[in-house]
Amino acid sequence: DTEVTQTPKHLVMGMTNKKSLKCEQHMGHRAMYWYKQKAKKPPELMFVYSYEKLSINESVPSRFSPECPNSSLLNLHLHALQPEDSALYLCASSQLDTREKLFFGSGTQLSVL
Amino acid sequence: SQQGEEDPQALSIQEGENATMNCSYKTSINNLQWYRQNSGRGLVHLILIRSNEREKHSGRLRVTLDTSKKSSSLLITASRAADTASYFCATGDRGSTLGRLYFGRGTQLTVWP
């Protein structure tokens, strides 16, 4: 199994809503990532987890709250988002070595109204 | 910023032609990776070239790396309509902490049947 599964594929939410994005992998990878990608732009790193511990937070606003309940799951909790947060949110995983490749999920297309 | 810069930003060719994309970066790297992204989807890893390698092949893909010029090129030979996608180079700083993989702006490749 070389897949990273993200749910939901599409999400529309209001600025007062609370929602969660989910990501799952069964490749035994101990590093997991959240990236944000705006249209026609490159992915931008948000968070990195290694061994289920948060190791990198790229100064992401607190309305985004990541969680890694176990080595296979990664969540991104969303609360009080702004319309400019609308983007494609990508989850990725890798072996614990920045020199190795990332496996990406197909993303959640988020629209904040 | 370490972010790579792809050139050209857009490339339009006929099926059967070769497509060449270039990437430049700013600082010393561990490796350079190329990813492909179909519209609105996740990224797929294509090929990784390490800093001590100069050329690498994978199927119809040929990647070169010139660390003295801080540049790389991706050649897709005998292109197909299915190769239509965005292509990103990605680099990790030498000695950087886990997960700081920087993506360039990407080249949008369109292959016409």
mmCIF file of C-alpha atoms in Angstrom:
data_model
loop_
_atom_site.group_PDB
_atom_site.id
_atom_site.type_symbol
_atom_site.label_atom_id
_atom_site.label_comp_id
_atom_site.label_asym_id
_atom_site.label_seq_id
_atom_site.Cartn_x
_atom_site.Cartn_y
_atom_site.Cartn_z
ATOM 1 C CA ASP A 1 0.000 0.000 0.000
ATOM 2 C CA THR A 2 1.701 3.182 -1.203
ATOM 3 C CA GLU A 3 -1.234 5.526 -0.765
ATOM 4 C CA VAL A 4 -1.938 8.534 1.351
ATOM 5 C CA THR A 5 -5.676 8.942 1.768
ATOM 6 C CA GLN A 6 -7.251 12.308 2.487
ATOM 7 C CA THR A 7 -10.855 13.030 3.405
ATOM 8 C CA PRO A 8 -12.960 14.824 2.510
ATOM 9 C CA LYS A 9 -12.008 15.623 -1.086
ATOM 10 C CA HIS A 10 -14.024 18.846 -1.022
ATOM 11 C CA LEU A 11 -15.149 20.989 1.895
ATOM 12 C CA VAL A 12 -17.176 24.184 2.029
ATOM 13 C CA MET A 13 -17.386 25.913 5.384
ATOM 14 C CA GLY A 14 -18.478 29.187 6.863
ATOM 15 C CA MET A 15 -16.170 31.390 8.884
ATOM 16 C CA THR A 16 -17.800 30.319 12.152
ATOM 17 C CA ASN A 17 -17.673 26.587 11.467
ATOM 18 C CA LYS A 18 -15.369 23.984 12.963
ATOM 19 C CA LYS A 19 -14.245 21.205 10.659
ATOM 20 C CA SER A 20 -11.432 18.680 10.413
ATOM 21 C CA LEU A 21 -9.351 17.333 7.564
ATOM 22 C CA LYS A 22 -8.109 13.769 7.853
ATOM 23 C CA CYS A 23 -5.113 11.971 6.423
ATOM 24 C CA GLU A 24 -4.099 8.309 6.685
ATOM 25 C CA GLN A 25 -1.124 6.262 5.507
ATOM 26 C CA HIS A 26 -0.112 2.647 6.090
ATOM 27 C CA MET A 27 3.416 2.704 4.713
ATOM 28 C CA GLY A 28 5.049 2.819 8.131
ATOM 29 C CA HIS A 29 6.238 6.367 7.513
ATOM 30 C CA ARG A 30 7.075 8.213 10.705
ATOM 31 C CA ALA A 31 7.079 11.710 9.181
ATOM 32 C CA MET A 32 3.832 13.374 8.109
ATOM 33 C CA TYR A 33 3.222 16.810 6.671
ATOM 34 C CA TRP A 34 0.533 19.365 5.927
ATOM 35 C CA TYR A 35 0.990 21.642 2.935
ATOM 36 C CA LYS A 36 -1.243 24.446 1.689
ATOM 37 C CA GLN A 37 -1.465 25.241 -2.013
ATOM 38 C CA LYS A 38 -3.189 28.202 -3.600
ATOM 39 C CA ALA A 39 -4.181 28.052 -7.268
ATOM 40 C CA LYS A 40 -1.213 28.233 -9.658
ATOM 41 C CA LYS A 41 1.242 28.427 -6.751
ATOM 42 C CA PRO A 42 3.662 25.878 -5.284
ATOM 43 C CA PRO A 43 2.797 23.952 -2.115
ATOM 44 C CA GLU A 44 3.775 25.743 1.101
ATOM 45 C CA LEU A 45 4.777 23.787 4.174
ATOM 46 C CA MET A 46 2.548 24.243 7.222
ATOM 47 C CA PHE A 47 3.417 21.511 9.737
ATOM 48 C CA VAL A 48 5.705 18.517 10.096
ATOM 49 C CA TYR A 49 5.248 15.626 12.539
ATOM 50 C CA SER A 50 7.951 13.119 13.283
ATOM 51 C CA TYR A 51 7.229 10.149 15.548
ATOM 52 C CA GLU A 52 3.820 11.693 16.238
ATOM 53 C CA LYS A 53 5.425 14.837 17.675
ATOM 54 C CA LEU A 54 5.105 18.269 16.098
ATOM 55 C CA SER A 55 8.589 19.186 14.869
ATOM 56 C CA ILE A 56 7.914 22.102 12.532
ATOM 57 C CA ASN A 57 5.236 24.798 12.620
ATOM 58 C CA GLU A 58 5.844 27.297 9.849
ATOM 59 C CA SER A 59 4.248 30.168 11.801
ATOM 60 C CA VAL A 60 0.770 28.987 10.886
ATOM 61 C CA PRO A 61 -2.165 30.917 12.453
ATOM 62 C CA SER A 62 -3.758 29.209 15.465
ATOM 63 C CA ARG A 63 -7.040 28.781 13.605
ATOM 64 C CA PHE A 64 -5.261 25.755 12.082
ATOM 65 C CA SER A 65 -4.608 23.077 14.687
ATOM 66 C CA PRO A 66 -2.804 19.870 13.703
ATOM 67 C CA GLU A 67 -3.063 16.583 15.539
ATOM 68 C CA CYS A 68 -1.291 13.247 15.095
ATOM 69 C CA PRO A 69 -3.238 10.635 17.109
ATOM 70 C CA ASN A 70 -1.000 7.762 15.971
ATOM 71 C CA SER A 71 1.661 6.921 13.434
ATOM 72 C CA SER A 72 -0.875 6.387 10.634
ATOM 73 C CA LEU A 73 -3.213 9.328 11.129
ATOM 74 C CA LEU A 74 -2.880 13.065 10.786
ATOM 75 C CA ASN A 75 -5.656 15.575 11.316
ATOM 76 C CA LEU A 76 -5.961 19.278 10.683
ATOM 77 C CA HIS A 77 -8.619 20.992 12.775
ATOM 78 C CA LEU A 78 -10.066 24.180 11.334
ATOM 79 C CA HIS A 79 -11.833 26.906 13.268
ATOM 80 C CA ALA A 80 -12.818 30.483 12.449
ATOM 81 C CA LEU A 81 -11.165 30.416 9.053
ATOM 82 C CA GLN A 82 -11.026 33.352 6.694
ATOM 83 C CA PRO A 83 -11.935 33.374 2.981
ATOM 84 C CA GLU A 84 -8.229 33.739 2.139
ATOM 85 C CA ASP A 85 -7.680 30.315 3.717
ATOM 86 C CA SER A 86 -9.464 28.755 0.761
ATOM 87 C CA ALA A 87 -6.928 26.468 -0.890
ATOM 88 C CA LEU A 88 -5.961 22.880 -1.610
ATOM 89 C CA TYR A 89 -4.665 21.239 1.577
ATOM 90 C CA LEU A 90 -2.243 18.433 0.943
ATOM 91 C CA CYS A 91 -1.071 15.762 3.323
ATOM 92 C CA ALA A 92 2.184 13.919 2.722
ATOM 93 C CA SER A 93 4.308 11.301 4.411
ATOM 94 C CA SER A 94 7.877 10.094 4.145
ATOM 95 C CA GLN A 95 10.549 8.026 5.727
ATOM 96 C CA LEU A 96 12.295 9.910 8.514
ATOM 97 C CA ASP A 97 14.859 11.525 6.251
ATOM 98 C CA THR A 98 14.508 14.788 4.429
ATOM 99 C CA ARG A 99 16.568 13.289 1.614
ATOM 100 C CA GLU A 100 13.816 10.877 0.693
ATOM 101 C CA LYS A 101 10.710 11.426 -1.380
ATOM 102 C CA LEU A 102 7.314 12.523 -0.162
ATOM 103 C CA PHE A 103 4.129 10.616 -0.855
ATOM 104 C CA PHE A 104 1.194 12.989 -1.257
ATOM 105 C CA GLY A 105 -2.512 12.504 -0.845
ATOM 106 C CA SER A 106 -4.887 13.899 -3.458
ATOM 107 C CA GLY A 107 -5.783 16.810 -1.215
ATOM 108 C CA THR A 108 -8.835 18.502 0.238
ATOM 109 C CA GLN A 109 -10.139 21.456 -1.752
ATOM 110 C CA LEU A 110 -11.349 23.873 0.909
ATOM 111 C CA SER A 111 -13.642 26.824 0.276
ATOM 112 C CA VAL A 112 -14.336 29.266 3.112
ATOM 113 C CA LEU A 113 -17.408 31.426 2.603
ATOM 114 C CA SER B 1 14.628 31.739 0.405
ATOM 115 C CA GLN B 2 15.770 28.415 -0.968
ATOM 116 C CA GLN B 3 12.821 28.124 -3.297
ATOM 117 C CA GLY B 4 13.624 26.897 -6.753
ATOM 118 C CA GLU B 5 12.672 28.842 -9.809
ATOM 119 C CA GLU B 6 11.377 26.886 -12.763
ATOM 120 C CA ASP B 7 11.777 28.027 -16.285
ATOM 121 C CA PRO B 8 9.707 28.312 -18.389
ATOM 122 C CA GLN B 9 6.525 28.977 -16.395
ATOM 123 C CA ALA B 10 4.491 27.468 -19.230
ATOM 124 C CA LEU B 11 5.412 25.160 -22.085
ATOM 125 C CA SER B 12 3.187 24.015 -24.929
ATOM 126 C CA ILE B 13 4.310 21.268 -27.321
ATOM 127 C CA GLN B 14 2.982 18.603 -29.685
ATOM 128 C CA GLU B 15 2.865 14.910 -28.851
ATOM 129 C CA GLY B 16 6.117 13.209 -29.691
ATOM 130 C CA GLU B 17 8.246 16.272 -29.026
ATOM 131 C CA ASN B 18 10.638 16.540 -26.110
ATOM 132 C CA ALA B 19 9.936 18.867 -23.190
ATOM 133 C CA THR B 20 12.703 20.480 -21.179
ATOM 134 C CA MET B 21 12.161 22.305 -17.905
ATOM 135 C CA ASN B 22 14.809 24.034 -15.855
ATOM 136 C CA CYS B 23 15.110 24.718 -12.153
ATOM 137 C CA SER B 24 17.498 27.013 -10.310
ATOM 138 C CA TYR B 25 18.024 27.186 -6.570
ATOM 139 C CA LYS B 26 19.997 29.313 -4.171
ATOM 140 C CA THR B 27 21.914 27.364 -1.536
ATOM 141 C CA SER B 28 23.646 24.017 -0.994
ATOM 142 C CA ILE B 29 21.322 21.051 -1.168
ATOM 143 C CA ASN B 30 21.106 17.408 -0.118
ATOM 144 C CA ASN B 31 19.146 16.424 -3.170
ATOM 145 C CA LEU B 32 16.785 17.797 -5.763
ATOM 146 C CA GLN B 33 13.471 16.186 -6.551
ATOM 147 C CA TRP B 34 10.946 16.604 -9.336
ATOM 148 C CA TYR B 35 7.223 16.206 -8.792
ATOM 149 C CA ARG B 36 4.267 16.226 -11.134
ATOM 150 C CA GLN B 37 0.780 17.510 -10.336
ATOM 151 C CA ASN B 38 -2.355 17.064 -12.380
ATOM 152 C CA SER B 39 -4.833 19.895 -11.997
ATOM 153 C CA GLY B 40 -6.278 20.073 -8.486
ATOM 154 C CA ARG B 41 -4.668 16.798 -7.425
ATOM 155 C CA GLY B 42 -1.829 15.701 -5.200
ATOM 156 C CA LEU B 43 1.796 15.691 -6.229
ATOM 157 C CA VAL B 44 3.477 12.582 -7.527
ATOM 158 C CA HIS B 45 7.192 12.045 -7.043
ATOM 159 C CA LEU B 46 9.004 11.526 -10.339
ATOM 160 C CA ILE B 47 12.714 11.362 -9.641
ATOM 161 C CA LEU B 48 15.324 12.284 -7.037
ATOM 162 C CA ILE B 49 18.897 13.227 -7.832
ATOM 163 C CA ARG B 50 21.455 13.495 -5.053
ATOM 164 C CA SER B 51 23.955 16.307 -4.783
ATOM 165 C CA ASN B 52 26.833 14.005 -5.795
ATOM 166 C CA GLU B 53 25.059 12.825 -8.958
ATOM 167 C CA ARG B 54 25.110 14.611 -12.301
ATOM 168 C CA GLU B 55 22.524 12.747 -14.330
ATOM 169 C CA LYS B 56 19.758 10.272 -13.707
ATOM 170 C CA HIS B 57 17.274 8.460 -15.939
ATOM 171 C CA SER B 58 13.874 6.948 -15.261
ATOM 172 C CA GLY B 59 11.898 5.736 -18.255
ATOM 173 C CA ARG B 60 11.268 8.762 -20.490
ATOM 174 C CA LEU B 61 12.659 11.126 -17.858
ATOM 175 C CA ARG B 62 16.196 12.456 -17.740
ATOM 176 C CA VAL B 63 17.328 14.756 -14.957
ATOM 177 C CA THR B 64 20.608 16.612 -14.767
ATOM 178 C CA LEU B 65 22.091 18.474 -11.844
ATOM 179 C CA ASP B 66 24.825 21.097 -11.950
ATOM 180 C CA THR B 67 25.670 22.058 -8.388
ATOM 181 C CA SER B 68 28.234 24.642 -9.528
ATOM 182 C CA LYS B 69 25.463 26.529 -11.341
ATOM 183 C CA LYS B 70 22.808 25.543 -8.780
ATOM 184 C CA SER B 71 20.551 24.325 -11.532
ATOM 185 C CA SER B 72 18.749 21.219 -12.720
ATOM 186 C CA SER B 73 16.846 20.251 -15.825
ATOM 187 C CA LEU B 74 14.082 17.743 -16.441
ATOM 188 C CA LEU B 75 13.747 16.300 -19.928
ATOM 189 C CA ILE B 76 10.649 14.362 -20.918
ATOM 190 C CA THR B 77 11.227 12.543 -24.192
ATOM 191 C CA ALA B 78 8.549 11.574 -26.719
ATOM 192 C CA SER B 79 5.874 13.447 -24.783
ATOM 193 C CA ARG B 80 2.273 12.290 -24.639
ATOM 194 C CA ALA B 81 -0.982 14.139 -24.025
ATOM 195 C CA ALA B 82 -1.107 12.371 -20.653
ATOM 196 C CA ASP B 83 2.076 14.229 -19.646
ATOM 197 C CA THR B 84 0.039 17.442 -19.455
ATOM 198 C CA ALA B 85 0.498 18.629 -15.859
ATOM 199 C CA SER B 86 2.433 21.027 -13.645
ATOM 200 C CA TYR B 87 5.995 20.036 -12.838
ATOM 201 C CA PHE B 88 7.745 21.237 -9.679
ATOM 202 C CA CYS B 89 11.307 20.949 -8.546
ATOM 203 C CA ALA B 90 11.878 20.673 -4.811
ATOM 204 C CA THR B 91 15.005 21.033 -2.730
ATOM 205 C CA GLY B 92 16.012 20.484 0.854
ATOM 206 C CA ASP B 93 18.813 22.523 2.352
ATOM 207 C CA ARG B 94 21.962 20.626 3.178
ATOM 208 C CA GLY B 95 21.803 20.054 6.924
ATOM 209 C CA SER B 96 18.241 21.325 7.195
ATOM 210 C CA THR B 97 15.867 19.895 9.709
ATOM 211 C CA LEU B 98 13.411 17.259 8.644
ATOM 212 C CA GLY B 99 10.678 18.253 6.282
ATOM 213 C CA ARG B 100 11.820 21.614 5.006
ATOM 214 C CA LEU B 101 11.383 20.780 1.352
ATOM 215 C CA TYR B 102 11.024 23.880 -0.809
ATOM 216 C CA PHE B 103 9.013 23.777 -4.017
ATOM 217 C CA GLY B 104 9.635 25.986 -7.010
ATOM 218 C CA ARG B 105 6.868 27.853 -8.783
ATOM 219 C CA GLY B 106 6.396 25.093 -11.323
ATOM 220 C CA THR B 107 6.188 24.705 -15.083
ATOM 221 C CA GLN B 108 2.783 24.116 -16.627
ATOM 222 C CA LEU B 109 3.281 21.663 -19.486
ATOM 223 C CA THR B 110 0.596 21.228 -22.122
ATOM 224 C CA VAL B 111 1.032 18.455 -24.684
ATOM 225 C CA TRP B 112 -1.316 18.668 -27.661
ATOM 226 C CA PRO B 113 -2.420 15.477 -29.441
#
